[in-house]
Amino acid sequence: MFNNTAKYSQMIKAEALRLGFMACGISKADFLEQEAPRLENWLNNNHHGEMAYMANHFDKRLDPRLLVEGSKSVVSLTLNYFTPQLQTDSSAPKISKYAYGADYHTVIKEKLQELMYFINENIGEVGGRCFVDS
């Protein structure tokens, strides 16, 4: 099993890079014991600002097994969403660069779904879910 695990990890990471992700990590799906007090303090100190949704589903944010029953692994990815385009009209309202292009949630979700398809086709049905910003 270890050989398959290492082989599958390499396959997933290689495909993630091919899809344009900058980094790919794979970890055990488990309760995030060390992160629990940090998240609780962060929320209690209102560091989430106006993002009230961050206080929702506290338990699910700390245990991926509650999001996908039977989860064994979590694949975490990074993607640079830098937009080189500059705002040229100095009289126009200022807009954050991340808002110039297509909604990054959509862009990343499509790439995640491609990766999930690759996993299901090349490794086997895994019954996973794709999340952006979770």
PDB file of C-alpha atoms in Angstrom:
ATOM      1  CA  MET A   1       0.000   0.000   0.000  1.00  0.00           C
ATOM      2  CA  PHE A   2       2.836   2.454   0.787  1.00  0.00           C
ATOM      3  CA  ASN A   3       4.193   2.172  -2.750  1.00  0.00           C
ATOM      4  CA  ASN A   4       0.757   2.962  -4.175  1.00  0.00           C
ATOM      5  CA  THR A   5       0.343   5.850  -1.749  1.00  0.00           C
ATOM      6  CA  ALA A   6       3.679   7.381  -2.768  1.00  0.00           C
ATOM      7  CA  LYS A   7       2.942   6.747  -6.460  1.00  0.00           C
ATOM      8  CA  TYR A   8      -0.536   8.283  -6.227  1.00  0.00           C
ATOM      9  CA  SER A   9       0.802  11.295  -4.318  1.00  0.00           C
ATOM     10  CA  GLN A  10       3.378  11.898  -7.041  1.00  0.00           C
ATOM     11  CA  MET A  11       0.725  11.559  -9.746  1.00  0.00           C
ATOM     12  CA  ILE A  12      -1.610  14.033  -8.024  1.00  0.00           C
ATOM     13  CA  LYS A  13       1.161  16.560  -7.395  1.00  0.00           C
ATOM     14  CA  ALA A  14       2.424  16.342 -10.979  1.00  0.00           C
ATOM     15  CA  GLU A  15      -1.078  16.848 -12.375  1.00  0.00           C
ATOM     16  CA  ALA A  16      -1.704  19.772 -10.015  1.00  0.00           C
ATOM     17  CA  LEU A  17       1.445  21.480 -11.301  1.00  0.00           C
ATOM     18  CA  ARG A  18       0.435  20.743 -14.896  1.00  0.00           C
ATOM     19  CA  LEU A  19      -2.927  22.425 -14.218  1.00  0.00           C
ATOM     20  CA  GLY A  20      -1.111  25.558 -13.051  1.00  0.00           C
ATOM     21  CA  PHE A  21      -1.198  25.181  -9.288  1.00  0.00           C
ATOM     22  CA  MET A  22       1.965  26.474  -7.645  1.00  0.00           C
ATOM     23  CA  ALA A  23       2.084  23.976  -4.806  1.00  0.00           C
ATOM     24  CA  CYS A  24       0.276  20.826  -3.764  1.00  0.00           C
ATOM     25  CA  GLY A  25       0.312  19.174  -0.369  1.00  0.00           C
ATOM     26  CA  ILE A  26      -1.433  16.023   0.768  1.00  0.00           C
ATOM     27  CA  SER A  27      -2.186  15.413   4.423  1.00  0.00           C
ATOM     28  CA  LYS A  28      -4.168  13.049   6.586  1.00  0.00           C
ATOM     29  CA  ALA A  29      -7.807  14.048   7.067  1.00  0.00           C
ATOM     30  CA  ASP A  30      -7.948  14.553  10.809  1.00  0.00           C
ATOM     31  CA  PHE A  31      -9.086  16.959  13.508  1.00  0.00           C
ATOM     32  CA  LEU A  32      -6.875  20.065  13.462  1.00  0.00           C
ATOM     33  CA  GLU A  33      -6.067  20.053  17.158  1.00  0.00           C
ATOM     34  CA  GLN A  34      -3.361  22.739  17.117  1.00  0.00           C
ATOM     35  CA  GLU A  35      -5.379  25.048  14.884  1.00  0.00           C
ATOM     36  CA  ALA A  36      -8.591  24.847  16.961  1.00  0.00           C
ATOM     37  CA  PRO A  37      -7.581  27.350  19.675  1.00  0.00           C
ATOM     38  CA  ARG A  38      -6.018  29.638  17.056  1.00  0.00           C
ATOM     39  CA  LEU A  39      -9.226  29.751  15.026  1.00  0.00           C
ATOM     40  CA  GLU A  40     -11.314  30.251  18.150  1.00  0.00           C
ATOM     41  CA  ASN A  41      -9.122  33.169  19.298  1.00  0.00           C
ATOM     42  CA  TRP A  42      -9.108  34.662  15.805  1.00  0.00           C
ATOM     43  CA  LEU A  43     -12.910  34.596  15.714  1.00  0.00           C
ATOM     44  CA  ASN A  44     -13.312  35.813  19.313  1.00  0.00           C
ATOM     45  CA  ASN A  45     -11.043  38.773  18.542  1.00  0.00           C
ATOM     46  CA  ASN A  46     -13.157  39.597  15.479  1.00  0.00           C
ATOM     47  CA  HIS A  47     -10.211  39.276  13.123  1.00  0.00           C
ATOM     48  CA  HIS A  48     -12.641  37.998  10.507  1.00  0.00           C
ATOM     49  CA  GLY A  49     -14.068  41.533  10.192  1.00  0.00           C
ATOM     50  CA  GLU A  50     -17.243  41.578   8.123  1.00  0.00           C
ATOM     51  CA  MET A  51     -16.766  37.983   6.955  1.00  0.00           C
ATOM     52  CA  ALA A  52     -19.430  36.653   9.322  1.00  0.00           C
ATOM     53  CA  TYR A  53     -19.528  33.348   7.432  1.00  0.00           C
ATOM     54  CA  MET A  54     -16.118  32.517   8.928  1.00  0.00           C
ATOM     55  CA  ALA A  55     -17.843  31.874  12.262  1.00  0.00           C
ATOM     56  CA  ASN A  56     -20.199  29.344  10.659  1.00  0.00           C
ATOM     57  CA  HIS A  57     -19.542  25.613  10.870  1.00  0.00           C
ATOM     58  CA  PHE A  58     -16.676  25.931  13.360  1.00  0.00           C
ATOM     59  CA  ASP A  59     -16.524  22.152  13.810  1.00  0.00           C
ATOM     60  CA  LYS A  60     -16.352  21.489  10.056  1.00  0.00           C
ATOM     61  CA  ARG A  61     -13.531  23.999   9.612  1.00  0.00           C
ATOM     62  CA  LEU A  62     -11.487  21.937  12.054  1.00  0.00           C
ATOM     63  CA  ASP A  63     -12.272  18.421  10.875  1.00  0.00           C
ATOM     64  CA  PRO A  64     -12.465  17.652   7.139  1.00  0.00           C
ATOM     65  CA  ARG A  65     -13.985  14.257   7.916  1.00  0.00           C
ATOM     66  CA  LEU A  66     -17.196  16.100   8.825  1.00  0.00           C
ATOM     67  CA  LEU A  67     -17.372  17.531   5.292  1.00  0.00           C
ATOM     68  CA  VAL A  68     -16.770  14.280   3.438  1.00  0.00           C
ATOM     69  CA  GLU A  69     -17.656  11.110   5.298  1.00  0.00           C
ATOM     70  CA  GLY A  70     -14.880   8.547   5.190  1.00  0.00           C
ATOM     71  CA  SER A  71     -12.219  11.072   4.207  1.00  0.00           C
ATOM     72  CA  LYS A  72      -8.681   9.811   4.539  1.00  0.00           C
ATOM     73  CA  SER A  73      -6.675  12.590   2.867  1.00  0.00           C
ATOM     74  CA  VAL A  74      -6.867  16.288   2.094  1.00  0.00           C
ATOM     75  CA  VAL A  75      -5.235  17.767  -0.995  1.00  0.00           C
ATOM     76  CA  SER A  76      -4.363  21.447  -0.455  1.00  0.00           C
ATOM     77  CA  LEU A  77      -3.272  23.642  -3.330  1.00  0.00           C
ATOM     78  CA  THR A  78      -2.048  27.171  -3.965  1.00  0.00           C
ATOM     79  CA  LEU A  79      -2.629  29.215  -7.084  1.00  0.00           C
ATOM     80  CA  ASN A  80      -1.278  32.673  -7.814  1.00  0.00           C
ATOM     81  CA  TYR A  81      -4.127  34.749  -9.149  1.00  0.00           C
ATOM     82  CA  PHE A  82      -1.990  37.783 -10.030  1.00  0.00           C
ATOM     83  CA  THR A  83      -3.455  39.967 -12.740  1.00  0.00           C
ATOM     84  CA  PRO A  84      -0.802  42.006 -14.572  1.00  0.00           C
ATOM     85  CA  GLN A  85      -3.444  44.351 -16.020  1.00  0.00           C
ATOM     86  CA  LEU A  86      -3.262  47.908 -14.655  1.00  0.00           C
ATOM     87  CA  GLN A  87      -6.082  50.374 -14.205  1.00  0.00           C
ATOM     88  CA  THR A  88      -5.597  53.012 -16.911  1.00  0.00           C
ATOM     89  CA  ASP A  89      -8.418  55.472 -16.212  1.00  0.00           C
ATOM     90  CA  SER A  90      -7.208  57.607 -13.297  1.00  0.00           C
ATOM     91  CA  SER A  91     -10.703  59.066 -12.807  1.00  0.00           C
ATOM     92  CA  ALA A  92     -12.341  55.644 -12.424  1.00  0.00           C
ATOM     93  CA  PRO A  93     -13.014  54.178  -8.978  1.00  0.00           C
ATOM     94  CA  LYS A  94     -10.095  52.116  -7.710  1.00  0.00           C
ATOM     95  CA  ILE A  95     -10.648  48.370  -8.005  1.00  0.00           C
ATOM     96  CA  SER A  96      -8.542  45.662  -6.393  1.00  0.00           C
ATOM     97  CA  LYS A  97      -6.460  43.764  -8.934  1.00  0.00           C
ATOM     98  CA  TYR A  98      -7.984  40.422  -7.928  1.00  0.00           C
ATOM     99  CA  ALA A  99     -11.360  41.730  -9.148  1.00  0.00           C
ATOM    100  CA  TYR A 100     -10.158  42.516 -12.697  1.00  0.00           C
ATOM    101  CA  GLY A 101     -10.395  39.037 -14.141  1.00  0.00           C
ATOM    102  CA  ALA A 102     -12.911  36.253 -13.856  1.00  0.00           C
ATOM    103  CA  ASP A 103     -14.029  35.406 -10.327  1.00  0.00           C
ATOM    104  CA  TYR A 104     -11.149  33.437  -8.836  1.00  0.00           C
ATOM    105  CA  HIS A 105     -13.622  31.112  -7.107  1.00  0.00           C
ATOM    106  CA  THR A 106     -14.800  29.975 -10.543  1.00  0.00           C
ATOM    107  CA  VAL A 107     -11.307  29.755 -12.041  1.00  0.00           C
ATOM    108  CA  ILE A 108      -9.925  27.704  -9.156  1.00  0.00           C
ATOM    109  CA  LYS A 109     -13.025  25.506  -8.830  1.00  0.00           C
ATOM    110  CA  GLU A 110     -12.719  24.521 -12.505  1.00  0.00           C
ATOM    111  CA  LYS A 111      -9.075  23.540 -11.993  1.00  0.00           C
ATOM    112  CA  LEU A 112     -10.000  21.583  -8.859  1.00  0.00           C
ATOM    113  CA  GLN A 113     -12.675  19.719 -10.789  1.00  0.00           C
ATOM    114  CA  GLU A 114     -10.124  18.871 -13.491  1.00  0.00           C
ATOM    115  CA  LEU A 115      -7.815  17.501 -10.809  1.00  0.00           C
ATOM    116  CA  MET A 116     -10.673  15.499  -9.276  1.00  0.00           C
ATOM    117  CA  TYR A 117     -11.485  14.060 -12.707  1.00  0.00           C
ATOM    118  CA  PHE A 118      -7.822  13.083 -13.150  1.00  0.00           C
ATOM    119  CA  ILE A 119      -7.785  11.362  -9.745  1.00  0.00           C
ATOM    120  CA  ASN A 120     -11.010   9.466 -10.407  1.00  0.00           C
ATOM    121  CA  GLU A 121      -9.841   8.358 -13.869  1.00  0.00           C
ATOM    122  CA  ASN A 122      -6.270   7.405 -12.957  1.00  0.00           C
ATOM    123  CA  ILE A 123      -6.450   6.294  -9.338  1.00  0.00           C
ATOM    124  CA  GLY A 124     -10.080   5.364  -8.799  1.00  0.00           C
ATOM    125  CA  GLU A 125     -13.294   6.884  -7.515  1.00  0.00           C
ATOM    126  CA  VAL A 126     -12.483   8.788  -4.341  1.00  0.00           C
ATOM    127  CA  GLY A 127     -15.794  10.442  -3.505  1.00  0.00           C
ATOM    128  CA  GLY A 128     -14.158  13.765  -2.716  1.00  0.00           C
ATOM    129  CA  ARG A 129     -15.375  17.337  -2.878  1.00  0.00           C
ATOM    130  CA  CYS A 130     -13.758  20.521  -4.167  1.00  0.00           C
ATOM    131  CA  PHE A 131     -13.641  23.653  -2.023  1.00  0.00           C
ATOM    132  CA  VAL A 132     -12.273  27.144  -2.675  1.00  0.00           C
ATOM    133  CA  ASP A 133     -11.406  29.328   0.340  1.00  0.00           C
ATOM    134  CA  SER A 134     -12.332  26.657   2.864  1.00  0.00           C
TER     135      SER A 134
END
